GROMACS .gro file of N, CA, C and O in nm:
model
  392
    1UNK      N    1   9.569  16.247   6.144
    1UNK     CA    2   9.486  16.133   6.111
    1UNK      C    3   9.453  16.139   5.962
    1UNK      O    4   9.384  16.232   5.921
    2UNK      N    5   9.495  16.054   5.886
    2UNK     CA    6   9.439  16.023   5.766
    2UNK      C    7   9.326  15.893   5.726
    2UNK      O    8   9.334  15.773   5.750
    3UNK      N    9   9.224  15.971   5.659
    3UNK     CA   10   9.133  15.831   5.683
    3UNK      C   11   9.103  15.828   5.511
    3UNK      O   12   9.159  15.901   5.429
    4UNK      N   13   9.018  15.740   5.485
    4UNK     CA   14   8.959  15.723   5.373
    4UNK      C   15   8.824  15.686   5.377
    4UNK      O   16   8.785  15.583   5.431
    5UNK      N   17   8.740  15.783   5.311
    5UNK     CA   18   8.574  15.731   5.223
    5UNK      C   19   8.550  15.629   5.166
    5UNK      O   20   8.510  15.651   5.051
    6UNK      N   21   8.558  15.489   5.199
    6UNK     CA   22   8.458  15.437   5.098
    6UNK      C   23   8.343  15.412   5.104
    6UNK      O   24   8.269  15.408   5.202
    7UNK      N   25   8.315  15.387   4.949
    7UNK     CA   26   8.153  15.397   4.964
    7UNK      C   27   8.115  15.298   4.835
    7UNK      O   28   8.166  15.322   4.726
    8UNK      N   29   8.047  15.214   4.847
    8UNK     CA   30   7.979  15.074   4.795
    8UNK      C   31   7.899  15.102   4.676
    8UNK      O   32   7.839  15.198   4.725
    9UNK      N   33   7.852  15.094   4.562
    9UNK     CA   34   7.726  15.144   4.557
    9UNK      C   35   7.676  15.050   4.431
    9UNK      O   36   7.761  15.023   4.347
   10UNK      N   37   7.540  14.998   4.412
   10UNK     CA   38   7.508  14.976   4.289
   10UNK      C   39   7.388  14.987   4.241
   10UNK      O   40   7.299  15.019   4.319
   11UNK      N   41   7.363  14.968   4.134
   11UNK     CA   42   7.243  15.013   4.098
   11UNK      C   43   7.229  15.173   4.021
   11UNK      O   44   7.347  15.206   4.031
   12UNK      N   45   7.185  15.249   3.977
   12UNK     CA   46   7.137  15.388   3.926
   12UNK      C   47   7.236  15.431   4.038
   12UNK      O   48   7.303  15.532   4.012
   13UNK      N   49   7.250  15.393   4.116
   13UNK     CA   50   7.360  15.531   4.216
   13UNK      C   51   7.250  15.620   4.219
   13UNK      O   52   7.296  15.732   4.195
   14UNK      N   53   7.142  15.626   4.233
   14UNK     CA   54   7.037  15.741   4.235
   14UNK      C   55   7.011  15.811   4.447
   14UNK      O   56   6.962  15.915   4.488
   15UNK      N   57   7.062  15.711   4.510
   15UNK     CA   58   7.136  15.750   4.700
   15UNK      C   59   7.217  15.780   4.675
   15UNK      O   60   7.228  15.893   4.723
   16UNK      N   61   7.336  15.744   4.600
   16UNK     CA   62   7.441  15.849   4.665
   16UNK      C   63   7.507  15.958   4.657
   16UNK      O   64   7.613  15.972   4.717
   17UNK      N   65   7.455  16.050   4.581
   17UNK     CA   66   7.438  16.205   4.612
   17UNK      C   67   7.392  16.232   4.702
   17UNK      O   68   7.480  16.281   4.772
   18UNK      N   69   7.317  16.233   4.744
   18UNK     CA   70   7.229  16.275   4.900
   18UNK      C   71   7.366  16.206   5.015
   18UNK      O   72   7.435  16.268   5.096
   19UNK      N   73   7.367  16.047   4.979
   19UNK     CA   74   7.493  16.041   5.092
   19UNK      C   75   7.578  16.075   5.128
   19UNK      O   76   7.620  16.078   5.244
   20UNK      N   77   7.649  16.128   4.979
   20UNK     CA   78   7.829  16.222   4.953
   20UNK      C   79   7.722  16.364   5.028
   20UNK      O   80   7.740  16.337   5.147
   21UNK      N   81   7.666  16.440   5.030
   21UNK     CA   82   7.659  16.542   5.085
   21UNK      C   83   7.592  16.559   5.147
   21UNK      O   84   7.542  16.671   5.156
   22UNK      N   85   7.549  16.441   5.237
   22UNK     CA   86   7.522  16.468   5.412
   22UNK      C   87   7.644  16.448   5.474
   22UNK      O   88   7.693  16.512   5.566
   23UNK      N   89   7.680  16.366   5.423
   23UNK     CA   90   7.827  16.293   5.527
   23UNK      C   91   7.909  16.427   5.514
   23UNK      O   92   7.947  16.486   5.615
   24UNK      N   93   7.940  16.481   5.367
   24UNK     CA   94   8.043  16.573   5.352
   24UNK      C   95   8.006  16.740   5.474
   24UNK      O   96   8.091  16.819   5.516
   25UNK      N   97   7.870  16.742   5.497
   25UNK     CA   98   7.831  16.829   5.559
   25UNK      C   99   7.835  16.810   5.692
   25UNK      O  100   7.862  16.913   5.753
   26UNK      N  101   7.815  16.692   5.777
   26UNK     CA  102   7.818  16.641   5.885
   26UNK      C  103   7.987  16.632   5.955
   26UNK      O  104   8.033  16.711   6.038
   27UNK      N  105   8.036  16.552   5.914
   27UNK     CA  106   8.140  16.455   5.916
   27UNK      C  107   8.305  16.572   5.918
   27UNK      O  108   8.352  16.659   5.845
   28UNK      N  109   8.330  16.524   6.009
   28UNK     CA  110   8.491  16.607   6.051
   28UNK      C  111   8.589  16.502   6.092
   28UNK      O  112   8.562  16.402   6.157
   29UNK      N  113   8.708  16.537   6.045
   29UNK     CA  114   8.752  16.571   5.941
   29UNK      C  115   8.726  16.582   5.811
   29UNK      O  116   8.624  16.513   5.804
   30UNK      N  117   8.749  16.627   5.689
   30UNK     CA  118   8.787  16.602   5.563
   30UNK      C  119   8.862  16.441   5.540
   30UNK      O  120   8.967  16.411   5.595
   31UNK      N  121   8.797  16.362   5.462
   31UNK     CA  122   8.880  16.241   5.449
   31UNK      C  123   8.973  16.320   5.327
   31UNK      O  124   8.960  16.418   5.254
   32UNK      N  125   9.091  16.194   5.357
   32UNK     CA  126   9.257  16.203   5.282
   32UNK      C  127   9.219  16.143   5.150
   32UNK      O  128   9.295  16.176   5.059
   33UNK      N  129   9.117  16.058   5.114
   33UNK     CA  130   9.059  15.964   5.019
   33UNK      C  131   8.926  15.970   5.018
   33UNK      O  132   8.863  15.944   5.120
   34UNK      N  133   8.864  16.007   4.899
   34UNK     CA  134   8.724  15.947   4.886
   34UNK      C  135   8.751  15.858   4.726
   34UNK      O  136   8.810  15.885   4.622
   35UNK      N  137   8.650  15.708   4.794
   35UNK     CA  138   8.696  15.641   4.703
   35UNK      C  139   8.535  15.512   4.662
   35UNK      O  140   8.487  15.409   4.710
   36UNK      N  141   8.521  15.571   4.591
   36UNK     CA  142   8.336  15.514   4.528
   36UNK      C  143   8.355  15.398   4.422
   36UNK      O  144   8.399  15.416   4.309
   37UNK      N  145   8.314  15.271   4.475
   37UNK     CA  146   8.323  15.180   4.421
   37UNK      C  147   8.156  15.097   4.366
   37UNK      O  148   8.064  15.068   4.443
   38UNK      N  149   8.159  15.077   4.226
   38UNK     CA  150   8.009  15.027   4.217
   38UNK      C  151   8.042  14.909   4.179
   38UNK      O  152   8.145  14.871   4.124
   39UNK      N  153   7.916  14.827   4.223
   39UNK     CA  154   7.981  14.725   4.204
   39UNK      C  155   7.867  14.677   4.075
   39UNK      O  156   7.749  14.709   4.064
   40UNK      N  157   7.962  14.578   3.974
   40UNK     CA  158   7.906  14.557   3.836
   40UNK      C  159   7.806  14.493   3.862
   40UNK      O  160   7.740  14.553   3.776
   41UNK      N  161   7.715  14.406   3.915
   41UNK     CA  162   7.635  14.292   3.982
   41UNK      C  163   7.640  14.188   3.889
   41UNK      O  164   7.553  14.149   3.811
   42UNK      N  165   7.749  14.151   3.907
   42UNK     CA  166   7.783  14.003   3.804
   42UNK      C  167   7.879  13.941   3.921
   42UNK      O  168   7.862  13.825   3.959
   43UNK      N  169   7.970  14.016   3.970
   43UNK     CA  170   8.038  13.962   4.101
   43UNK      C  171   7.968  13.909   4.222
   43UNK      O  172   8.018  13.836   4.309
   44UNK      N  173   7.836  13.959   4.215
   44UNK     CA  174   7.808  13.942   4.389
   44UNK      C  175   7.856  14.060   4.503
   44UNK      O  176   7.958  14.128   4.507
   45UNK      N  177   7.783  14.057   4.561
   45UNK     CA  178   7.802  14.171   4.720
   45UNK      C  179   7.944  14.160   4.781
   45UNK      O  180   8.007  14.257   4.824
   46UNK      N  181   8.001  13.995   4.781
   46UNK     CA  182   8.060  14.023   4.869
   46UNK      C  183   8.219  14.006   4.843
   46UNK      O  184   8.317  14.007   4.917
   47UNK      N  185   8.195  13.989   4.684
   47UNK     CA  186   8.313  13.981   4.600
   47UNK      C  187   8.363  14.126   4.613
   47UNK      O  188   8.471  14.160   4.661
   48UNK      N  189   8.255  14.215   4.559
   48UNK     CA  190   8.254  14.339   4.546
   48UNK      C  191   8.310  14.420   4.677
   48UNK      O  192   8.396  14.506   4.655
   49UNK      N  193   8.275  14.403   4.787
   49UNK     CA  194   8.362  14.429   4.916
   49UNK      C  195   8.529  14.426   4.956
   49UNK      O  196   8.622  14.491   5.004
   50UNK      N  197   8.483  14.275   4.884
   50UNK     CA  198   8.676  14.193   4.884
   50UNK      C  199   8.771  14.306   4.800
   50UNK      O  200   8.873  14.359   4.845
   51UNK      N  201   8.724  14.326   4.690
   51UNK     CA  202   8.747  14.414   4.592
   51UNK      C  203   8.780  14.586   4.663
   51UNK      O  204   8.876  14.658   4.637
   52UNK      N  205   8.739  14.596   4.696
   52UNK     CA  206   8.680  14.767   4.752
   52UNK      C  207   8.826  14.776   4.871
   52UNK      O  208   8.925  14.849   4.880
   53UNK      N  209   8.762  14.640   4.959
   53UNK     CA  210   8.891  14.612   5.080
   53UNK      C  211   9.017  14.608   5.013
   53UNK      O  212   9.106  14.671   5.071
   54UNK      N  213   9.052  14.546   4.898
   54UNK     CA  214   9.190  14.524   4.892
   54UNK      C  215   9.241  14.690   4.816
   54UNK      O  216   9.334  14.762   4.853
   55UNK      N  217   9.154  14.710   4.717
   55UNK     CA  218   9.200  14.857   4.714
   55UNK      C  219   9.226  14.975   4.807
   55UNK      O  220   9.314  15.059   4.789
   56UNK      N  221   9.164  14.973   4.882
   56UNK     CA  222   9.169  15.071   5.022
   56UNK      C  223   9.307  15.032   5.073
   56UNK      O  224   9.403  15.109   5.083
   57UNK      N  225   9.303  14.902   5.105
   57UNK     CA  226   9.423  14.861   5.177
   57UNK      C  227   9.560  14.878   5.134
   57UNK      O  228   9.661  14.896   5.203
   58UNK      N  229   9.542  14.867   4.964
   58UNK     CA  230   9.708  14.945   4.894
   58UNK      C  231   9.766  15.097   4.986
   58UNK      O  232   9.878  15.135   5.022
   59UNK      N  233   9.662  15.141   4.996
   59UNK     CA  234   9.698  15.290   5.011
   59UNK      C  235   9.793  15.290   5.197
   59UNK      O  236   9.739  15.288   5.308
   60UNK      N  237   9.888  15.292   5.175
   60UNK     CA  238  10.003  15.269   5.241
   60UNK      C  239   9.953  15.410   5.361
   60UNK      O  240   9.916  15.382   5.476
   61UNK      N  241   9.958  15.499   5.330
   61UNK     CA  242   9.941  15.632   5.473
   61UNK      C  243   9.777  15.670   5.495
   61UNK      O  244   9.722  15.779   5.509
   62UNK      N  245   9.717  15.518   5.491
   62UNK     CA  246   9.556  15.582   5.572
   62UNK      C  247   9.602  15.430   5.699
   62UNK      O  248   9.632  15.311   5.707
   63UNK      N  249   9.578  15.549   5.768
   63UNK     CA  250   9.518  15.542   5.920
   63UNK      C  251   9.402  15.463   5.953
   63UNK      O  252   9.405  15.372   6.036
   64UNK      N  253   9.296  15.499   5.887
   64UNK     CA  254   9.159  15.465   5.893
   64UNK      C  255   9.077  15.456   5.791
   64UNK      O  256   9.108  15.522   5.692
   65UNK      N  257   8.954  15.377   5.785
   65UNK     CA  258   8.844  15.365   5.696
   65UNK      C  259   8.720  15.413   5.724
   65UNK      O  260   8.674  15.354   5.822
   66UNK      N  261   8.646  15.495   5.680
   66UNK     CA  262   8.488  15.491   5.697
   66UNK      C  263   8.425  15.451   5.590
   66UNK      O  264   8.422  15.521   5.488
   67UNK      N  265   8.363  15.328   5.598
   67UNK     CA  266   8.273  15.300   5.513
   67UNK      C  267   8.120  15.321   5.514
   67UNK      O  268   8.039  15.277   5.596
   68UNK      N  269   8.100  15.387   5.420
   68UNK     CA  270   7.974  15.449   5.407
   68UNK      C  271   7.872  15.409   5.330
   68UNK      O  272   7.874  15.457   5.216
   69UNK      N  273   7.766  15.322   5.359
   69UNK     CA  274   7.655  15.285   5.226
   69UNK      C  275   7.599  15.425   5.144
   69UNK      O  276   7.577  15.544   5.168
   70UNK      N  277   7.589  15.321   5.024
   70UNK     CA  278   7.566  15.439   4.939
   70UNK      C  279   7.404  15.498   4.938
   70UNK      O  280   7.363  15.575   4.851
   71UNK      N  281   7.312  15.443   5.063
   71UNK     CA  282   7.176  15.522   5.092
   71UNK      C  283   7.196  15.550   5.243
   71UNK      O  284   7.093  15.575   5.306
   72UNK      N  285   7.306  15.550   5.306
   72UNK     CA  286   7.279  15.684   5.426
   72UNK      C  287   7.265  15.763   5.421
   72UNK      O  288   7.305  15.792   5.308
   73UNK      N  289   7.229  15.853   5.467
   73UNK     CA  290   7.243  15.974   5.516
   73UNK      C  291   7.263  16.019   5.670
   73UNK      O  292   7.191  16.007   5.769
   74UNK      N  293   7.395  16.078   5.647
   74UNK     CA  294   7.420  16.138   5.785
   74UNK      C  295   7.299  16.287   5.805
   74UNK      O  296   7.272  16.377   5.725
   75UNK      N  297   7.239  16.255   5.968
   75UNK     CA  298   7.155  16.331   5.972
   75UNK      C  299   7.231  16.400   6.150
   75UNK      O  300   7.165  16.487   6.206
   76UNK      N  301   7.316  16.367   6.193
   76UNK     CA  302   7.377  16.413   6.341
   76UNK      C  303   7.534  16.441   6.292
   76UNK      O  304   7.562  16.378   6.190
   77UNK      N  305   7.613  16.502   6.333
   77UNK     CA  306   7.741  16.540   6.327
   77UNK      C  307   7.836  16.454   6.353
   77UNK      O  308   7.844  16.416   6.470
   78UNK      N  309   7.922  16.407   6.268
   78UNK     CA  310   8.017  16.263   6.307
   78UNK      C  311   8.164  16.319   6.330
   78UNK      O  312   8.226  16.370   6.236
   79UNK      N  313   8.216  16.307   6.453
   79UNK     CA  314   8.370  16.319   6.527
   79UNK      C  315   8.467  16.224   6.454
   79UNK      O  316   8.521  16.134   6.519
   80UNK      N  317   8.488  16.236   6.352
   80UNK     CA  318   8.569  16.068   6.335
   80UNK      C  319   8.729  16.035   6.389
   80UNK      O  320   8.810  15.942   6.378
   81UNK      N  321   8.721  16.189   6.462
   81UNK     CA  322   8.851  16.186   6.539
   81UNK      C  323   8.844  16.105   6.687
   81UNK      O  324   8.925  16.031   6.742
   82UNK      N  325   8.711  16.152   6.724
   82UNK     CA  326   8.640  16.074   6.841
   82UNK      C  327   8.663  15.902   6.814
   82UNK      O  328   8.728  15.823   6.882
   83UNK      N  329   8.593  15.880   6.707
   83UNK     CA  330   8.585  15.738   6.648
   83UNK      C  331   8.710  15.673   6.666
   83UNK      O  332   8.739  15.576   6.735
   84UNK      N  333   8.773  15.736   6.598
   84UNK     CA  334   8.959  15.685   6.578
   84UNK      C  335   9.044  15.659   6.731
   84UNK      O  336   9.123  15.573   6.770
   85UNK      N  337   8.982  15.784   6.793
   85UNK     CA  338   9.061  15.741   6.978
   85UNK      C  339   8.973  15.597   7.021
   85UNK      O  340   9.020  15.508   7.091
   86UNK      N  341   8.875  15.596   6.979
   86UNK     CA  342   8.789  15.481   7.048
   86UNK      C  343   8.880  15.351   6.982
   86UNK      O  344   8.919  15.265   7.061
   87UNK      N  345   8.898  15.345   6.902
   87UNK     CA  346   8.996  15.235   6.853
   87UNK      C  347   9.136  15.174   6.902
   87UNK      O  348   9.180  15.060   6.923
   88UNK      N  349   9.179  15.294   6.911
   88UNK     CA  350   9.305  15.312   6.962
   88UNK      C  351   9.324  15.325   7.099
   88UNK      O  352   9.431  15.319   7.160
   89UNK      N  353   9.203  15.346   7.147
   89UNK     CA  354   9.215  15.344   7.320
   89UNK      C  355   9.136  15.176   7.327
   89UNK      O  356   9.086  15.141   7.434
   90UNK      N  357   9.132  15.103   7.234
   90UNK     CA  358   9.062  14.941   7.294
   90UNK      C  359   9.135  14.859   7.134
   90UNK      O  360   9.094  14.882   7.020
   91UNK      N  361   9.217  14.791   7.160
   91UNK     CA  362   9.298  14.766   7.033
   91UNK      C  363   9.259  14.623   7.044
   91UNK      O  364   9.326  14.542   6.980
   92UNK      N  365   9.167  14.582   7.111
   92UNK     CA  366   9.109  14.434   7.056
   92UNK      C  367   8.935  14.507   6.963
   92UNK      O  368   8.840  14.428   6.957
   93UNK      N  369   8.920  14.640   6.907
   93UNK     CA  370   8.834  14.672   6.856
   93UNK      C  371   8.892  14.664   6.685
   93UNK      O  372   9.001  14.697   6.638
   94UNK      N  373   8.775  14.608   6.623
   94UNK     CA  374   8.823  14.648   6.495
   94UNK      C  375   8.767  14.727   6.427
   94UNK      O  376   8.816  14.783   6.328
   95UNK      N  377   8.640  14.746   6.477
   95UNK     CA  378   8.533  14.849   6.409
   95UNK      C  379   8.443  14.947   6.504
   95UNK      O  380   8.419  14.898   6.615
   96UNK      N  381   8.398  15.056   6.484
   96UNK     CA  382   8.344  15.089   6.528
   96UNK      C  383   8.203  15.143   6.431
   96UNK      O  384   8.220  15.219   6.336
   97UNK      N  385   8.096  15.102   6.461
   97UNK     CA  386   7.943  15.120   6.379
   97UNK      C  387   7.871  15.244   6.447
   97UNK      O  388   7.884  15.292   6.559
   98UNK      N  389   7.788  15.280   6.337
   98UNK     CA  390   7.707  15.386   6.384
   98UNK      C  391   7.538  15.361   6.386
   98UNK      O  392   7.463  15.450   6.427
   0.00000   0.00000   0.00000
């Protein structure tokens, strides 16, 4: 399974340190990609997404996405191998949320 990190962020980025290392502490596998996108705030939210999506999507051998806001914090242990069968065992799913 190859997946990829992204992660949104704007503003001071002053969350997402705490987020990169809860998730990184929580979260199994190792993603194949971590990939941190801020967004300039001249685009808008959801330009900035479109943006984030189409880059992720170049990357030809990921499997999967976790997208991560840049003020979570993972505070429980995340399977994302678990996650990934849940997908793949219901293929009218496109996402799965936490």
């Amino acid at each position: 399974m190859k997946y990829a990190l992204v992660v949104l962020t704007h503003g001071e980025g002053e969350t997402l340190p705490n987020a990169l290392a809860t998730f990184s502490e929580m979260a199994t596998p190792e993603p194949t990609y971590k990939l941190i996108f801020k967004d300039p705030g001249d685009m808008g939210f959801c330009k900035s997404v479109e943006n984030a999506w189409k880059k992720v999507s170049a990357l030809e051998e990921i499997d999967y996405v976790f997208w991560l806001e840049h003020d979570f914090n993972t505070v429980a242990p995340i399977n994302l191998r678990h996650m990934a069968d849940v997908l793949d065992e219901n293929p009218m799913l496109a996402q799965v949320a936490l």
